[in-house]
Tab-separated table of C-alpha atoms in Angstrom:
chain	number	residue	atom	x	y	z
Y	316	MET	CA	24.535	21.723	38.126
Y	317	GLU	CA	21.572	23.017	40.097
Y	318	ASN	CA	19.857	23.833	36.827
Y	319	LEU	CA	20.487	20.354	35.487
Y	320	THR	CA	19.041	18.666	38.579
Y	321	HIS	CA	16.089	20.983	38.350
Y	322	TYR	CA	15.624	20.084	34.692
Y	323	PHE	CA	15.800	16.332	35.221
Y	324	ALA	CA	13.318	16.552	38.110
Y	325	MET	CA	10.678	17.624	35.524
Y	326	GLY	CA	8.727	19.554	38.124
Y	327	GLY	CA	8.210	16.394	40.165
Y	328	TYR	CA	7.045	14.317	37.200
Y	329	ALA	CA	10.446	12.762	36.428
Y	330	ALA	CA	9.166	9.261	37.302
Y	331	PHE	CA	6.574	9.536	34.509
Y	332	VAL	CA	8.170	11.724	31.833
Y	333	TRP	CA	11.509	9.903	31.507
Y	334	PRO	CA	10.069	6.353	31.449
Y	335	ALA	CA	7.648	7.503	28.713
Y	336	TYR	CA	10.542	8.713	26.550
Y	337	ALA	CA	12.581	5.595	27.419
Y	338	VAL	CA	9.758	3.252	26.370
Y	339	ALA	CA	9.390	5.091	23.061
Y	340	LEU	CA	13.153	4.836	22.483
Y	341	ILE	CA	13.306	1.142	23.362
Y	342	VAL	CA	10.223	0.043	21.398
Y	343	LEU	CA	10.729	2.182	18.270
Y	344	GLY	CA	14.538	1.950	18.377
Y	345	GLY	CA	14.309	-1.809	18.827
Y	346	MET	CA	11.900	-2.044	15.911
Y	347	ALA	CA	14.273	0.003	13.719
Y	348	LEU	CA	17.291	-2.092	14.736
Y	349	GLN	CA	15.507	-5.395	14.159
Y	350	SER	CA	14.217	-4.266	10.739
Y	351	LEU	CA	17.615	-2.997	9.573
Y	352	ARG	CA	19.564	-6.035	10.805
Y	353	ALA	CA	17.196	-8.490	9.118
Y	354	TYR	CA	17.411	-6.415	5.922
Y	355	TRP	CA	21.224	-6.350	5.926
Y	356	ARG	CA	21.400	-10.087	6.726
Y	357	ASN	CA	19.103	-10.916	3.790
Y	358	LEU	CA	21.106	-8.676	1.443
Y	359	ARG	CA	24.372	-10.349	2.516
Y	360	GLN	CA	22.941	-13.832	2.012
Y	361	LEU	CA	21.634	-12.931	-1.436
Y	362	GLU	CA	25.049	-11.617	-2.421
Y	363	THR	CA	26.785	-14.807	-1.246
Y	364	LEU	CA	24.263	-16.982	-3.030
Y	365	GLN	CA	24.585	-15.070	-6.294
Y	366	GLN	CA	28.388	-15.222	-6.143
Y	367	GLU	CA	28.252	-18.979	-5.666
Y	368	ARG	CA	25.836	-19.417	-8.555
Y	369	PRO	CA	26.482	-16.586	-11.030
Y	370	GLY	CA	24.523	-18.269	-13.828
Y	371	ARG	CA	21.350	-18.105	-11.763
Y	372	ARG	CA	21.359	-14.352	-11.462
Y	373	ARG	CA	18.867	-13.866	-14.257
Y	374	GLY	CA	16.942	-17.085	-14.180
Y	375	ALA	CA	15.535	-16.819	-10.682
Y	376	ARG	CA	12.616	-14.591	-9.957
Q	284	MET	CA	0.556	3.636	-8.208
Q	285	ASN	CA	0.640	0.707	-10.612
Q	286	ARG	CA	3.997	1.831	-11.939
Q	287	PHE	CA	5.525	1.139	-8.533
Q	288	ALA	CA	3.816	-2.224	-8.167
Q	289	ASN	CA	6.487	-3.933	-10.269
Q	290	PRO	CA	8.885	-5.430	-7.649
Q	291	THR	CA	11.998	-4.779	-9.763
Q	292	ARG	CA	11.075	-1.145	-10.252
Q	293	PHE	CA	10.075	-0.893	-6.606
Q	294	MET	CA	13.501	-2.205	-5.566
Q	295	ARG	CA	15.306	0.301	-7.798
Q	296	ILE	CA	13.313	3.356	-6.732
Q	297	SER	CA	13.201	2.472	-3.035
Q	298	ALA	CA	16.969	1.878	-2.988
Q	299	ALA	CA	17.476	5.381	-4.349
Q	300	VAL	CA	15.270	7.166	-1.786
Q	301	LEU	CA	15.987	5.010	1.285
Q	302	PRO	CA	19.128	6.802	2.593
Q	303	ALA	CA	17.528	10.246	2.177
Q	304	ILE	CA	14.416	9.165	4.107
Q	305	GLY	CA	16.598	7.656	6.847
Q	306	TRP	CA	18.559	10.866	7.350
Q	307	LEU	CA	15.377	12.960	7.215
Q	308	THR	CA	13.910	10.757	9.978
Q	309	ALA	CA	16.993	11.294	12.174
Q	310	LEU	CA	16.983	15.050	11.596
Q	311	LEU	CA	13.256	15.446	12.327
Q	312	LEU	CA	13.512	13.305	15.467
Q	313	VAL	CA	16.398	15.402	16.821
Q	314	VAL	CA	14.589	18.687	16.110
Q	315	GLY	CA	11.328	17.307	17.490
Q	316	LEU	CA	12.931	16.029	20.702
Q	317	VAL	CA	14.764	19.324	21.315
Q	318	LEU	CA	11.487	21.226	20.844
Q	319	ALA	CA	9.562	18.762	23.035
Q	320	LEU	CA	12.064	18.507	25.892
Q	321	PHE	CA	13.613	22.000	25.997
Q	322	VAL	CA	11.633	24.571	24.037
Q	323	ALA	CA	7.996	23.725	24.794
Q	324	PRO	CA	6.687	25.389	27.972
Q	325	PRO	CA	5.227	23.452	30.924
Q	326	ASP	CA	1.429	23.357	30.955
Q	327	TYR	CA	-0.357	25.713	33.369
Q	328	GLN	CA	-2.346	22.800	34.811
Q	329	GLN	CA	-0.304	19.705	34.072
Q	330	GLY	CA	3.183	21.148	34.587
Q	331	GLU	CA	6.081	19.251	33.028
Q	332	SER	CA	4.069	16.037	32.705
Q	333	VAL	CA	2.608	17.520	29.519
Q	334	ARG	CA	5.870	16.584	27.751
Q	335	ILE	CA	4.574	13.016	27.580
Q	336	MET	CA	2.060	14.347	25.061
Q	337	PHE	CA	4.779	14.858	22.416
Q	338	ILE	CA	5.337	11.069	22.367
Q	339	HIS	CA	1.858	9.858	23.250
Q	340	VAL	CA	-0.233	11.813	20.741
Q	341	PRO	CA	1.988	11.226	17.652
Q	342	ALA	CA	2.202	7.517	18.582
Q	343	ALA	CA	-1.609	7.388	18.796
Q	344	TRP	CA	-1.960	9.094	15.397
Q	345	MET	CA	0.528	6.609	13.931
Q	346	ALA	CA	-1.353	3.667	15.427
Q	347	LEU	CA	-4.424	4.772	13.428
Q	348	PHE	CA	-2.514	5.857	10.313
Q	349	VAL	CA	-0.539	2.609	10.054
Q	350	TYR	CA	-3.731	0.615	10.501
Q	351	ALA	CA	-5.350	2.520	7.623
Q	352	ASN	CA	-2.299	1.708	5.462
Q	353	LEU	CA	-2.435	-1.933	6.529
Q	354	ALA	CA	-6.112	-2.135	5.563
Q	355	LEU	CA	-5.561	-0.362	2.213
Q	356	ALA	CA	-2.651	-2.653	1.313
Q	357	SER	CA	-4.754	-5.657	2.367
Q	358	ALA	CA	-7.617	-4.519	0.141
Q	359	ALA	CA	-5.223	-4.014	-2.791
Q	360	GLY	CA	-3.762	-7.461	-2.161
Q	361	LEU	CA	-7.209	-9.054	-2.164
Q	362	ILE	CA	-8.471	-7.207	-5.235
Q	363	TRP	CA	-5.427	-7.343	-7.509
Q	364	ARG	CA	-3.730	-10.385	-5.925
Q	365	HIS	CA	-0.490	-8.486	-6.133
Q	366	PRO	CA	2.358	-9.945	-4.050
Q	367	LEU	CA	3.844	-6.511	-3.346
Q	368	ALA	CA	0.587	-5.363	-1.706
Q	369	GLU	CA	0.512	-8.515	0.432
Q	370	ILE	CA	4.110	-7.931	1.534
Q	371	ALA	CA	3.360	-4.271	2.253
Q	372	ALA	CA	0.404	-5.207	4.475
Q	373	GLN	CA	2.364	-7.822	6.403
Q	374	GLU	CA	5.348	-5.550	6.963
Q	375	ALA	CA	3.180	-2.652	8.194
Q	376	ALA	CA	1.644	-4.704	11.009
Q	377	PRO	CA	4.652	-4.987	13.395
Q	378	LEU	CA	5.324	-1.255	12.969
Q	379	GLY	CA	1.716	-0.404	13.807
Q	380	ALA	CA	1.803	-2.697	16.818
Q	381	ALA	CA	4.965	-0.938	18.057
Q	382	PHE	CA	3.377	2.532	17.773
Q	383	THR	CA	0.216	1.293	19.505
Q	384	LEU	CA	2.268	-0.180	22.348
Q	385	VAL	CA	4.135	3.121	22.780
Q	386	CYS	CA	0.785	4.954	22.791
Q	387	LEU	CA	-0.688	2.658	25.461
Q	388	VAL	CA	2.349	2.684	27.776
Q	389	THR	CA	2.971	6.445	27.555
Q	390	GLY	CA	-0.750	7.048	28.054
Q	391	SER	CA	-0.638	4.955	31.189
Q	392	LEU	CA	2.415	6.871	32.440
Q	393	TRP	CA	0.536	10.117	31.802
Q	394	GLY	CA	-2.719	8.878	33.315
Q	395	GLN	CA	-1.262	7.982	36.692
Q	396	PRO	CA	-0.147	11.529	37.656
Q	397	MET	CA	-3.021	13.340	35.867
Q	398	TRP	CA	-6.061	11.108	36.448
Q	399	GLY	CA	-4.761	9.186	39.454
Q	400	THR	CA	-4.963	5.843	37.655
Q	401	TRP	CA	-2.811	3.844	35.256
Q	402	TRP	CA	-5.804	2.477	33.360
Q	403	VAL	CA	-9.585	2.755	33.053
Q	404	TRP	CA	-11.838	0.537	30.945
Q	405	ASP	CA	-13.420	3.439	29.110
Q	406	ALA	CA	-14.173	3.668	25.398
Q	407	ARG	CA	-10.995	5.401	24.207
Q	408	LEU	CA	-8.505	3.255	26.092
Q	409	THR	CA	-10.344	0.005	25.458
Q	410	SER	CA	-10.773	0.632	21.718
Q	411	VAL	CA	-7.048	1.376	21.366
Q	412	LEU	CA	-6.235	-1.805	23.291
Q	413	VAL	CA	-8.531	-3.689	20.894
Q	414	MET	CA	-6.543	-2.234	17.995
Q	415	PHE	CA	-3.308	-3.478	19.591
Q	416	PHE	CA	-4.812	-6.971	19.730
Q	417	LEU	CA	-6.027	-6.601	16.119
Q	418	TYR	CA	-2.424	-5.971	15.049
Q	419	LEU	CA	-1.209	-9.010	17.024
Q	420	GLY	CA	-4.101	-11.139	15.777
Q	421	TYR	CA	-3.352	-10.143	12.188
Q	422	ILE	CA	0.328	-11.122	12.577
Q	423	ALA	CA	-0.612	-14.459	14.181
Q	424	LEU	CA	-3.273	-15.229	11.558
Q	425	VAL	CA	-0.980	-14.520	8.602
Q	426	HIS	CA	1.547	-17.040	9.937
Q	427	ALA	CA	-1.027	-19.634	11.015
Q	428	PHE	CA	-1.301	-21.263	7.564
Q	429	ASP	CA	1.159	-23.591	5.849
Q	430	ASP	CA	0.252	-21.908	2.577
Q	431	PRO	CA	1.437	-18.266	2.786
Q	432	THR	CA	-1.130	-17.150	0.178
Q	433	ARG	CA	-4.006	-18.381	2.329
Q	434	GLY	CA	-2.470	-16.737	5.375
Q	435	ALA	CA	-2.186	-13.428	3.533
Q	436	ARG	CA	-5.808	-13.658	2.395
Q	437	ALA	CA	-7.201	-14.504	5.842
Q	438	GLY	CA	-5.123	-11.714	7.387
Q	439	ALA	CA	-6.347	-9.242	4.770
Q	440	ILE	CA	-9.978	-9.978	5.620
Q	441	LEU	CA	-9.308	-9.530	9.347
Q	442	ALA	CA	-7.476	-6.251	8.656
Q	443	MET	CA	-10.388	-4.911	6.591
Q	444	VAL	CA	-13.018	-5.911	9.151
Q	445	GLY	CA	-10.929	-4.193	11.839
Q	446	VAL	CA	-11.281	-0.856	10.024
Q	447	VAL	CA	-14.604	-0.453	11.867
Q	448	ASN	CA	-12.492	0.239	14.965
Q	449	LEU	CA	-10.881	3.379	13.473
Q	450	PRO	CA	-13.940	5.717	13.696
Q	451	ILE	CA	-14.779	4.176	17.075
Q	452	ILE	CA	-11.362	5.209	18.406
Q	453	LYS	CA	-11.514	8.668	16.830
Q	454	PHE	CA	-15.002	9.557	18.080
Q	455	SER	CA	-14.992	7.556	21.319
Q	456	VAL	CA	-14.188	10.707	23.299
Q	457	ASP	CA	-17.312	12.409	21.883
Q	458	TRP	CA	-19.729	9.459	21.998
Q	459	TRP	CA	-19.095	8.189	25.519
Q	460	ASN	CA	-18.162	9.617	28.886
Q	461	THR	CA	-14.457	9.202	29.428
Q	462	LEU	CA	-11.506	10.423	31.444
Q	463	HIS	CA	-9.680	10.986	28.170
Q	464	GLN	CA	-9.706	14.540	26.896
Q	465	PRO	CA	-11.419	15.299	23.557
Q	466	ALA	CA	-9.541	16.184	20.366
Q	467	SER	CA	-7.589	19.440	20.529
Q	468	VAL	CA	-5.812	19.429	17.151
Q	469	PHE	CA	-7.950	17.732	14.470
Q	470	ARG	CA	-11.311	19.257	15.350
Q	471	LEU	CA	-13.952	21.474	13.757
Q	472	GLY	CA	-13.073	25.101	14.402
Q	473	GLY	CA	-9.328	24.498	14.448
Q	474	PRO	CA	-6.811	23.489	17.111
Q	475	THR	CA	-7.301	24.706	20.694
Q	476	ILE	CA	-3.698	24.039	21.630
Q	477	VAL	CA	-1.180	26.893	21.992
Q	478	LEU	CA	1.371	27.283	19.161
Q	479	SER	CA	4.453	26.687	21.366
Q	480	MET	CA	3.052	23.213	22.087
Q	481	LEU	CA	1.427	22.611	18.694
Q	482	LEU	CA	4.708	23.101	16.829
Q	483	PRO	CA	6.728	20.424	18.723
Q	484	LEU	CA	3.722	18.130	18.474
Q	485	LEU	CA	3.511	18.515	14.698
Q	486	VAL	CA	7.281	18.087	14.219
Q	487	MET	CA	7.200	14.877	16.283
Q	488	ALA	CA	4.150	13.689	14.330
Q	489	ILE	CA	5.923	14.282	10.993
Q	490	ALA	CA	9.067	12.596	12.365
Q	491	PHE	CA	7.066	9.511	13.405
Q	492	THR	CA	5.343	9.444	10.000
Q	493	ILE	CA	8.632	9.567	8.090
Q	494	LEU	CA	10.090	6.994	10.528
Q	495	PHE	CA	7.198	4.697	9.676
Q	496	PHE	CA	7.626	5.082	5.912
Q	497	TRP	CA	11.387	4.558	6.205
Q	498	LEU	CA	11.069	1.341	8.233
Q	499	TRP	CA	8.163	0.187	6.058
Q	500	LEU	CA	10.349	0.495	2.945
Q	501	VAL	CA	13.251	-1.272	4.704
Q	502	ARG	CA	10.971	-4.138	5.764
Q	503	ILE	CA	9.286	-4.482	2.342
Q	504	ARG	CA	12.692	-4.575	0.644
Q	505	SER	CA	13.882	-7.120	3.190
Q	506	ALA	CA	10.843	-9.327	2.538
Q	507	ILE	CA	11.340	-9.150	-1.241
Q	508	VAL	CA	14.985	-10.163	-0.824
Q	509	ALA	CA	13.895	-12.997	1.490
Q	510	ARG	CA	11.461	-14.295	-1.155
Q	511	LYS	CA	14.212	-14.137	-3.766
Q	512	LEU	CA	16.509	-16.096	-1.438
Q	513	ARG	CA	13.833	-18.728	-0.967
Q	514	SER	CA	13.241	-19.217	-4.692
Q	515	LEU	CA	17.010	-19.296	-5.379
Q	516	ARG	CA	17.406	-22.017	-2.781
Q	517	LEU	CA	14.469	-23.970	-4.171
Q	518	ALA	CA	16.031	-23.731	-7.643
Q	519	GLY	CA	19.307	-24.953	-6.139
Q	520	ALA	CA	17.543	-27.894	-4.540
Q	521	ASP	CA	15.959	-28.747	-7.928
Q	522	ASP	CA	19.351	-28.833	-9.636
Q	523	PHE	CA	20.677	-31.004	-6.877
Q	524	ALA	CA	17.774	-33.440	-7.277
Q	525	GLN	CA	18.381	-33.651	-11.028
Q	526	LEU	CA	22.101	-34.221	-10.605
Q	527	ASP	CA	21.398	-36.777	-7.953
Q	528	ALA	CA	18.997	-38.662	-10.228
Q	529	SER	CA	21.537	-38.757	-13.082
Q	530	GLY	CA	24.273	-39.906	-10.705
Q	531	GLY	CA	26.333	-36.755	-11.280
Q	532	LYS	CA	28.094	-34.752	-8.652
Q	533	PRO	CA	27.107	-31.170	-7.850
Q	534	ALA	CA	29.533	-28.722	-9.345
Q	535	GLY	CA	29.479	-26.072	-6.671
Q	536	SER	CA	28.720	-25.895	-2.996
Q	537	TYR	CA	25.037	-25.817	-2.261
Q	538	PRO	CA	23.467	-23.402	0.135
Q	539	SER	CA	21.962	-24.980	3.181
């Protein structure tokens, strides 16, 4: 426990080290999540559209 | 390169490699974070605050690297008028902006304890801030036109002009007086940084690079699918107009 507290204190720089890692996680993680969700949504919509109009599968670019 | 410029072939090949790149990203990030947060030693001057470096420096490298890719894709789009190059350029920009933002914020969080200030208007910090605004300006410009082709072309020119900022950022620490330290990895005479810190730094840098390529592929694929959706819907609207003109009823349900 003592060790853990010591570790998280980061030699007195905890207020700078942890926010830096948190910002990286939030910004890059958020970017990854947003990209993947938009991608999956588009794929789903394309699948629905092609099922509704099977004849169009080849014709459309 | 031309072999991959065909969107159909691009979709097939990228679908095959996407999962592998995703898992490689996750693996490298885990290894890199363990090295950065547990294995790397505290600095003899900066103490534990040096751990910010393992985020800050790779993010800064990515900010430059993504911009170079954005400019190259823009040039290819202008020269060959290839839609895939235009999409690639547009989808790189938000990723580059994200890395630049991480670089700026972590740099600020490192500057306060080490320099005693969150921000100084010196050459290195200001030129990176300018690059952040270049990314945002590019994104705004591309979407500022009703005609997407014109938007892509205007954005491409801005992206290529902005390349002048890359050497300014890289050499700003040598050309002007600054609080920012000079290069310690990519310099003549080899790195001056100790191996136990260089290794986590390089692993994190590779992890960020693969992360970028993974998300870039995901976003390019997403944009291609979105264009396909748009043309399918336009085709649907055409059919509807024809049926409407002939007084017939649409056979199926039409997408909204």
